[in-house]
mmCIF file with all atom_site columns, C-alpha atoms in Angstrom:
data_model
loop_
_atom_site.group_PDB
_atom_site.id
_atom_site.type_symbol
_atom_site.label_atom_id
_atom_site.label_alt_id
_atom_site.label_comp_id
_atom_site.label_asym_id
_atom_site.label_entity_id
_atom_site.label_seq_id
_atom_site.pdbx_PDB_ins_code
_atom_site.Cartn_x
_atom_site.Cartn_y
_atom_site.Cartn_z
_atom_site.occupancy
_atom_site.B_iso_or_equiv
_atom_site.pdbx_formal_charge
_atom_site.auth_seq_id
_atom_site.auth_comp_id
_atom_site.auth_asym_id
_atom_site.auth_atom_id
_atom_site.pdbx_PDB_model_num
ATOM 1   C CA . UNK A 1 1   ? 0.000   0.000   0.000  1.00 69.00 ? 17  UNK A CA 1
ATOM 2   C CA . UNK A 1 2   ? 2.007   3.097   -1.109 1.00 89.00 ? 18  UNK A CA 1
ATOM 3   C CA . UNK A 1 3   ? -0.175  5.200   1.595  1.00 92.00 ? 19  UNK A CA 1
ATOM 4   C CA . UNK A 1 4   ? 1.422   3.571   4.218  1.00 94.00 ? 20  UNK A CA 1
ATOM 5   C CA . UNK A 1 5   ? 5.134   3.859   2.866  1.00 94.00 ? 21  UNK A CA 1
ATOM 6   C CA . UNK A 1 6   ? 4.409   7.331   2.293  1.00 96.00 ? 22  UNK A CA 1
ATOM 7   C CA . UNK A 1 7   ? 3.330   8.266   5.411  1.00 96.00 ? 23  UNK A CA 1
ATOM 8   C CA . UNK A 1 8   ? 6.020   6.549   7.075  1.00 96.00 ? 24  UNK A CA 1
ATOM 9   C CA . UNK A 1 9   ? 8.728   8.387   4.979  1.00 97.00 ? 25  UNK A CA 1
ATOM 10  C CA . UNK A 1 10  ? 6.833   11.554  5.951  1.00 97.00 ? 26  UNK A CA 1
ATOM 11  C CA . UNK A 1 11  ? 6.417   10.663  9.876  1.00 97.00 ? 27  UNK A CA 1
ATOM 12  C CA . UNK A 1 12  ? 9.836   9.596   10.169 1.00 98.00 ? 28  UNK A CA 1
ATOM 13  C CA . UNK A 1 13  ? 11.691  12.150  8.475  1.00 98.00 ? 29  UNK A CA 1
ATOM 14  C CA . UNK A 1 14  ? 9.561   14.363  10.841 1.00 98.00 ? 30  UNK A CA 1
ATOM 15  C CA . UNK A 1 15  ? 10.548  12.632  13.689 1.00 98.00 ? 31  UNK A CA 1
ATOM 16  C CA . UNK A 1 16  ? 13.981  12.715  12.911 1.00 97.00 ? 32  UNK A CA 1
ATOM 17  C CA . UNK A 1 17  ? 14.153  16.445  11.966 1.00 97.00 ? 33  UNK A CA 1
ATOM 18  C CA . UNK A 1 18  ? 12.060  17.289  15.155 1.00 98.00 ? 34  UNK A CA 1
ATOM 19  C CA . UNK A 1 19  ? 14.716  15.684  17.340 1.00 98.00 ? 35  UNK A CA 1
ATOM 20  C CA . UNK A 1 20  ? 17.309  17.904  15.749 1.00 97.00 ? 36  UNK A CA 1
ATOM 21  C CA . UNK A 1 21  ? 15.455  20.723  16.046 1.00 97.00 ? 37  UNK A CA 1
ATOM 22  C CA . UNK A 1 22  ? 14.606  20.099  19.758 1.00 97.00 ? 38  UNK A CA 1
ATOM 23  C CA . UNK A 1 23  ? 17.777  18.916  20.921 1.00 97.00 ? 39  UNK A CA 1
ATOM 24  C CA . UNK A 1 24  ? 20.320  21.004  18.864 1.00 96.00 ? 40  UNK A CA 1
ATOM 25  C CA . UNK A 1 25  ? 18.088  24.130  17.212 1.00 94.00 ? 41  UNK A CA 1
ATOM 26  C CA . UNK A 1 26  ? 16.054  25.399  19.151 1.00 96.00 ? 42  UNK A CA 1
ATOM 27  C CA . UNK A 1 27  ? 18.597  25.693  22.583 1.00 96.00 ? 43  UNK A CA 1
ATOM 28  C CA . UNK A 1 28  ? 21.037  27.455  19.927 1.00 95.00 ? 44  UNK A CA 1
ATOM 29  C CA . UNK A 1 29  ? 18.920  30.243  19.726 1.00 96.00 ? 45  UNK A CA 1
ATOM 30  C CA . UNK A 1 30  ? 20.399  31.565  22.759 1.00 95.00 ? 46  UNK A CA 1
ATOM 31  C CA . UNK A 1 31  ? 23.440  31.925  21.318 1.00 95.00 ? 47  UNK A CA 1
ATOM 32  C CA . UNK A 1 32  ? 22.749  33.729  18.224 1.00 94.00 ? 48  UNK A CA 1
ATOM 33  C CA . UNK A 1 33  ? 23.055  36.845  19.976 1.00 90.00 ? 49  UNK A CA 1
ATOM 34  C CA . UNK A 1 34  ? 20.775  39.913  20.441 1.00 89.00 ? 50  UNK A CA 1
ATOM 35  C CA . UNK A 1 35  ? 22.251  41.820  17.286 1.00 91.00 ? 51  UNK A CA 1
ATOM 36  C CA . UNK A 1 36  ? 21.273  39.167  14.788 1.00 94.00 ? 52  UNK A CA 1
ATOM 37  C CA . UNK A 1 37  ? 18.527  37.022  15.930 1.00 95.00 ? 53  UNK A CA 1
ATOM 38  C CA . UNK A 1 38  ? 15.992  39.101  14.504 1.00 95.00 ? 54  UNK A CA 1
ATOM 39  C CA . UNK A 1 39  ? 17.585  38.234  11.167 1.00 96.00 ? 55  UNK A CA 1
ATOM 40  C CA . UNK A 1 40  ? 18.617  34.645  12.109 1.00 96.00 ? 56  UNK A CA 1
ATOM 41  C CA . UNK A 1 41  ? 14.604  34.308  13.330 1.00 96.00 ? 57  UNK A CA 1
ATOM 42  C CA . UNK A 1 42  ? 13.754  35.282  9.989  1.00 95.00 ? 58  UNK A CA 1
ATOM 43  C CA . UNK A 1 43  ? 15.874  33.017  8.097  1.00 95.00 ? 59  UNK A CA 1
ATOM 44  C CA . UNK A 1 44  ? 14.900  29.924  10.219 1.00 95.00 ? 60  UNK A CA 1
ATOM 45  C CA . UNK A 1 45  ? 11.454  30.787  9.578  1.00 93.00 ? 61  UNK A CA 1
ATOM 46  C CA . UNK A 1 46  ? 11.456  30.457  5.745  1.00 94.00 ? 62  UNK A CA 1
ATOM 47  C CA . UNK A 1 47  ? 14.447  28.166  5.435  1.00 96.00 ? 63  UNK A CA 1
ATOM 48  C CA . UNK A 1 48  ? 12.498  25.501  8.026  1.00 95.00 ? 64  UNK A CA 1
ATOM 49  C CA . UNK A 1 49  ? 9.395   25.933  6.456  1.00 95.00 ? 65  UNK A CA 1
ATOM 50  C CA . UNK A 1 50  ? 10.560  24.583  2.618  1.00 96.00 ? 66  UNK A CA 1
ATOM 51  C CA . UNK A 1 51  ? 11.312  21.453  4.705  1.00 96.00 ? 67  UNK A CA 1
ATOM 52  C CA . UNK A 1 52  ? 8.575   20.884  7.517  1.00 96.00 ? 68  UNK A CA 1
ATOM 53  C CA . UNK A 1 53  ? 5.695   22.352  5.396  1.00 96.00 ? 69  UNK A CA 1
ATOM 54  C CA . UNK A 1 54  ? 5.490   19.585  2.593  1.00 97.00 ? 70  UNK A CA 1
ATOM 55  C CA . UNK A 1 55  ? 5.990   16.684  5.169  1.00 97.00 ? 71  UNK A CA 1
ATOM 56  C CA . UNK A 1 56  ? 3.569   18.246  7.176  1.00 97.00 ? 72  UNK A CA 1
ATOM 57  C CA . UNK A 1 57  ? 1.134   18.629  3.952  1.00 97.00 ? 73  UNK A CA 1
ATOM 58  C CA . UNK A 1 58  ? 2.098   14.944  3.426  1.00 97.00 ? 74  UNK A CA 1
ATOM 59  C CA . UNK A 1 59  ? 1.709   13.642  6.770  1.00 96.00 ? 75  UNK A CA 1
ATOM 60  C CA . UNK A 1 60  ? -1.744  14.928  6.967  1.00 97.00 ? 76  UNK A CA 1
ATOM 61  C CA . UNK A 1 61  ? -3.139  14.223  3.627  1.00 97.00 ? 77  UNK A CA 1
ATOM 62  C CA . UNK A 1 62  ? -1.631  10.285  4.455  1.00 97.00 ? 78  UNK A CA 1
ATOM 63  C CA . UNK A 1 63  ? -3.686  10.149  7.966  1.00 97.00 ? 79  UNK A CA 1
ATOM 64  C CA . UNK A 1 64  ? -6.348  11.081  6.273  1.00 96.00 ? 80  UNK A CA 1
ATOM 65  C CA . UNK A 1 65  ? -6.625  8.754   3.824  1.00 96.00 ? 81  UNK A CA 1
ATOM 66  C CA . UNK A 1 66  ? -5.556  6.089   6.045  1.00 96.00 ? 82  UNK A CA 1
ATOM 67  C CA . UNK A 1 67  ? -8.223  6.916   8.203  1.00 94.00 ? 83  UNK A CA 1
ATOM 68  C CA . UNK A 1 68  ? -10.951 6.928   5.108  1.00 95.00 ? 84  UNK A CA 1
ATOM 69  C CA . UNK A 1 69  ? -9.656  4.277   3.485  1.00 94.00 ? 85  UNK A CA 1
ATOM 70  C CA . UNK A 1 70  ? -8.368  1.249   6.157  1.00 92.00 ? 86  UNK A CA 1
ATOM 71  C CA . UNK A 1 71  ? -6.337  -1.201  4.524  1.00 91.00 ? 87  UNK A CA 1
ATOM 72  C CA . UNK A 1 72  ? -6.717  -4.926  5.582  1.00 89.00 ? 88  UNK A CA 1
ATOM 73  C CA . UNK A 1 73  ? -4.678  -6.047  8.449  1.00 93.00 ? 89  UNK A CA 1
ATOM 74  C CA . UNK A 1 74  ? -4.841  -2.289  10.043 1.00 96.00 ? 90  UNK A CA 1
ATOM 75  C CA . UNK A 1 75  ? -7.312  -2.034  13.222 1.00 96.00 ? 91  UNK A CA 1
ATOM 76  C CA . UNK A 1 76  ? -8.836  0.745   12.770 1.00 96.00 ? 92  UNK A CA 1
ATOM 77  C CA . UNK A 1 77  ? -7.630  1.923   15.855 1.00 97.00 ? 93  UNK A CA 1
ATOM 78  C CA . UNK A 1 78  ? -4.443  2.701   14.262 1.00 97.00 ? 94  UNK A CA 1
ATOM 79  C CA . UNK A 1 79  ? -5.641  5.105   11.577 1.00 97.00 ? 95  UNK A CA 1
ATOM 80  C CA . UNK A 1 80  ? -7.620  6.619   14.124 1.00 97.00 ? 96  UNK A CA 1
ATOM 81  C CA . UNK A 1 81  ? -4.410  7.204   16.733 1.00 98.00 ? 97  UNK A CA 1
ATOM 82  C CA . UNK A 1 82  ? -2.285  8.493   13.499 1.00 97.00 ? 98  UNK A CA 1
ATOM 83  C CA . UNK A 1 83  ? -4.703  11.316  13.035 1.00 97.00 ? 99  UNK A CA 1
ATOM 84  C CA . UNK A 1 84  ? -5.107  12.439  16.258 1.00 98.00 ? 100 UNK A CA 1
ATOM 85  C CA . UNK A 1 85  ? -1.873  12.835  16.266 1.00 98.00 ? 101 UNK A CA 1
ATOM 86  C CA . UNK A 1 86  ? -1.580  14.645  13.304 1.00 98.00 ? 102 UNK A CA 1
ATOM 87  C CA . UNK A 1 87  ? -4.284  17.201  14.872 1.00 98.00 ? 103 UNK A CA 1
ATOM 88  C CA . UNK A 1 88  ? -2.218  17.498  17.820 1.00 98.00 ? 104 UNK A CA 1
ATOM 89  C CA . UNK A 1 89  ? 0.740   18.571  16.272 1.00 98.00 ? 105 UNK A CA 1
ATOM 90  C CA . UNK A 1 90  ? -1.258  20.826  14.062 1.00 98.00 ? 106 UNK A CA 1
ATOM 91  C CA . UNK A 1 91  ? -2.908  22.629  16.955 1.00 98.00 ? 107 UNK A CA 1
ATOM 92  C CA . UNK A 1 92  ? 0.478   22.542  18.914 1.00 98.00 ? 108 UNK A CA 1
ATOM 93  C CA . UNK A 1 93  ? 2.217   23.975  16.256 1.00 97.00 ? 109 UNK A CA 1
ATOM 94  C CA . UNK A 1 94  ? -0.252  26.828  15.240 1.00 97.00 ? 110 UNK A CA 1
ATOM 95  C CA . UNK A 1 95  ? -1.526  27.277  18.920 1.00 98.00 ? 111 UNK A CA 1
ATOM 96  C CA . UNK A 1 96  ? 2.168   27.523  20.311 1.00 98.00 ? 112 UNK A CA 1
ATOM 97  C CA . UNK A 1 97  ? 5.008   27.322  18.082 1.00 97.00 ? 113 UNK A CA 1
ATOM 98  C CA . UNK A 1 98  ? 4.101   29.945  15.415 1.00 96.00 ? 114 UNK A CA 1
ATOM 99  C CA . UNK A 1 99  ? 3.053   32.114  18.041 1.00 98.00 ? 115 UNK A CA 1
ATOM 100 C CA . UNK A 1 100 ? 6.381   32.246  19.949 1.00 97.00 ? 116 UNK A CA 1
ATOM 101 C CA . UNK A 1 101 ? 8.057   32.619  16.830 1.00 97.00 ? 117 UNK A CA 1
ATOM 102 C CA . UNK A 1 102 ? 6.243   35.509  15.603 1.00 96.00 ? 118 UNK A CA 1
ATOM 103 C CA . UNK A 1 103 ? 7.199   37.080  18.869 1.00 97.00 ? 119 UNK A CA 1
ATOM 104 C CA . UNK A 1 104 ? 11.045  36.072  18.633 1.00 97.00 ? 120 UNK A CA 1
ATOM 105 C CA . UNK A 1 105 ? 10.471  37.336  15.177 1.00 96.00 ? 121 UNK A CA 1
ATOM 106 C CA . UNK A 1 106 ? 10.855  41.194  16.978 1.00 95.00 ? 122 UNK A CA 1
ATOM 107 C CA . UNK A 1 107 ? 13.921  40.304  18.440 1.00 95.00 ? 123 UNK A CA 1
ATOM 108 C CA . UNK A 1 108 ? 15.117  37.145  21.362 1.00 96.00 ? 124 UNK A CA 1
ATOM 109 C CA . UNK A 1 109 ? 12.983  36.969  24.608 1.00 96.00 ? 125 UNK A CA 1
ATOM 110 C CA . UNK A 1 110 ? 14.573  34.280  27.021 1.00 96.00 ? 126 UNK A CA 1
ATOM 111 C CA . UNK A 1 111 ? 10.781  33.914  28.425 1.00 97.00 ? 127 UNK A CA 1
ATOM 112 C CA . UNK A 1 112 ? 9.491   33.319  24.733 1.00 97.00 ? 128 UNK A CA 1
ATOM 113 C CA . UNK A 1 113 ? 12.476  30.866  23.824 1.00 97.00 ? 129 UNK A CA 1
ATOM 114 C CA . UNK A 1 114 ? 12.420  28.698  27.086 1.00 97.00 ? 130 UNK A CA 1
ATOM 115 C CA . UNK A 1 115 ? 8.304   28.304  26.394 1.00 98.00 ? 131 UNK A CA 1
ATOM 116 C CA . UNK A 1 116 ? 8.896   27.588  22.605 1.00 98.00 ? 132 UNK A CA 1
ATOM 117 C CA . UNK A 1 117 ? 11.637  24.814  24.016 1.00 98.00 ? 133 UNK A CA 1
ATOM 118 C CA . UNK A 1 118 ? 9.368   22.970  26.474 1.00 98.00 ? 134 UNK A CA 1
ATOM 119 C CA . UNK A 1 119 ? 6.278   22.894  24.339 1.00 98.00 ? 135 UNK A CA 1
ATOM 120 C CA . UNK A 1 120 ? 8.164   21.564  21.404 1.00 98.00 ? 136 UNK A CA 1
ATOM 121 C CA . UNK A 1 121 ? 8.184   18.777  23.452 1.00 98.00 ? 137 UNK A CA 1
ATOM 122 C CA . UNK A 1 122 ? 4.559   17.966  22.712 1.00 98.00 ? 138 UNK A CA 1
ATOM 123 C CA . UNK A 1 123 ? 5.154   17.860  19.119 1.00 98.00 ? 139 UNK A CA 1
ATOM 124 C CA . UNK A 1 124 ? 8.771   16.205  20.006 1.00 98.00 ? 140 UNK A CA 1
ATOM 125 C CA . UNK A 1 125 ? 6.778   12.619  21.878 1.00 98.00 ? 141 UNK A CA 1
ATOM 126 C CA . UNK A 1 126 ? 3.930   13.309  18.986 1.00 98.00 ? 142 UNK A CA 1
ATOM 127 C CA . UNK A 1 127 ? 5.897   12.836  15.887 1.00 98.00 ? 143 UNK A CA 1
ATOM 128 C CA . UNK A 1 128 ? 7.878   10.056  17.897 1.00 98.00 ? 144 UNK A CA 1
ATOM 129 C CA . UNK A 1 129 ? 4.481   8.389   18.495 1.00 98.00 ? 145 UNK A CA 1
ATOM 130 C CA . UNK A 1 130 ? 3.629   8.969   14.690 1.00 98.00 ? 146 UNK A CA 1
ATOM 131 C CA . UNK A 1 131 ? 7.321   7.549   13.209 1.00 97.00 ? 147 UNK A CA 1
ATOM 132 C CA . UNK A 1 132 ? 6.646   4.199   15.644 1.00 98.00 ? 148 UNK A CA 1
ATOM 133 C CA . UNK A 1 133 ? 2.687   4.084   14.439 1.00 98.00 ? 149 UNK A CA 1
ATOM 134 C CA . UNK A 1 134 ? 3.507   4.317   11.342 1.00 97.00 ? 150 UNK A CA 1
ATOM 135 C CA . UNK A 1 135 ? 6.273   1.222   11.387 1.00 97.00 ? 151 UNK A CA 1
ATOM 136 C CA . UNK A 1 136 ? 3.875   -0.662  13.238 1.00 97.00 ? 152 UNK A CA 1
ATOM 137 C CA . UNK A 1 137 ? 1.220   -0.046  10.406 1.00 97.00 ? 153 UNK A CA 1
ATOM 138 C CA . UNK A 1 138 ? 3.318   -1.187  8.052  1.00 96.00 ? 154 UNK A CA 1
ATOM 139 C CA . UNK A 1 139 ? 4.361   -4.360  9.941  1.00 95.00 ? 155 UNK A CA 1
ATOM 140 C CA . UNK A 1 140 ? 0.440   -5.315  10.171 1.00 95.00 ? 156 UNK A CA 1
ATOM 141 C CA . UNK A 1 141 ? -0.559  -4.486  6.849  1.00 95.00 ? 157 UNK A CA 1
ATOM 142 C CA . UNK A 1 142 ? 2.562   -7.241  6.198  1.00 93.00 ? 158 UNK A CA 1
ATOM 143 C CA . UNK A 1 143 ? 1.399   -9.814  8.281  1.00 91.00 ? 159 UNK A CA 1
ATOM 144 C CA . UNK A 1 144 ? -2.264  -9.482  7.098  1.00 90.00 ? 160 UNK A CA 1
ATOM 145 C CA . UNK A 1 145 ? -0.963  -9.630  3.161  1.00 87.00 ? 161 UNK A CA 1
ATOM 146 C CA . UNK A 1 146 ? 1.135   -13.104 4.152  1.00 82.00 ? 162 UNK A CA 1
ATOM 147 C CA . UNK A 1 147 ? -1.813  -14.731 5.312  1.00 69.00 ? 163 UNK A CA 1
ATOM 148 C CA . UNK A 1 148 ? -4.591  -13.347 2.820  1.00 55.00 ? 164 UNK A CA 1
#
């Protein structure tokens, strides 16, 4: 099912770059410095967006499918799980992400980065959840095709 092999290259590409981004990125923006972070805001804005927006686009448009059309050997569960998680990253990111970034867009705000840091972390476990889900999809959609 090329659904499922999408959405898995989507989910854990995300997961990957969300790790990077969590771990290394986004505690580096302390140390950008006061003079260019406005511009260094800027440029992570549009640079990281040519990345995470068509994986996002992907991701969703995947779950959603999935979730319309079940293929055999995939409780339903699953499909169901994958999209709520899709909606909470969604609602994380434009609830709280974009938000602190449009304010660190007018210049750094140690409040504003230590609260974009800790609630990446929902979005962080999400996408995690997401990149096993959708291996674990793929392993039951396998089993179910060896037997039928």
């Amino acid at each position: 099912m090329p659904a499922l092999l999408v959405q898995a290259f989507a989910s854990l590409a995300m997961t990957g770059l969300i790790w990077c981004i969590q771990v290394v990125h986004y505690p580096l923006f302390a140390a950008v410095g006061r003079d260019e972070f406005t511009r260094y805001e800027a440029d992570h804005a549009r640079l990281i967006t040519l990345v995470v927006g068509p994986l996002m686009l992907v991701e969703l448009a995947t779950a959603l499918w999935l979730a319309a059309v079940r293929p055999a050997g995939i409780p339903a569960w699953m499909t169901w799980a994958g999209l709520a998680l899709v909606a909470a990253i969604w609602t994380s990111t434009a609830a709280i992400q974009v938000p602190c970034h449009a304010r660190l867009a007018a210049g750094f705000d140690a409040e504003v980065h230590a609260r974009l840091v800790s609630s990446n972390w929902i979005r962080t476990v999400a996408w995690t959840a997401r990149g096993v889900l959708s291996l674990a999809m793929i392993a039951a959609w396998a089993r179910a095709s060896r037997v039928g």
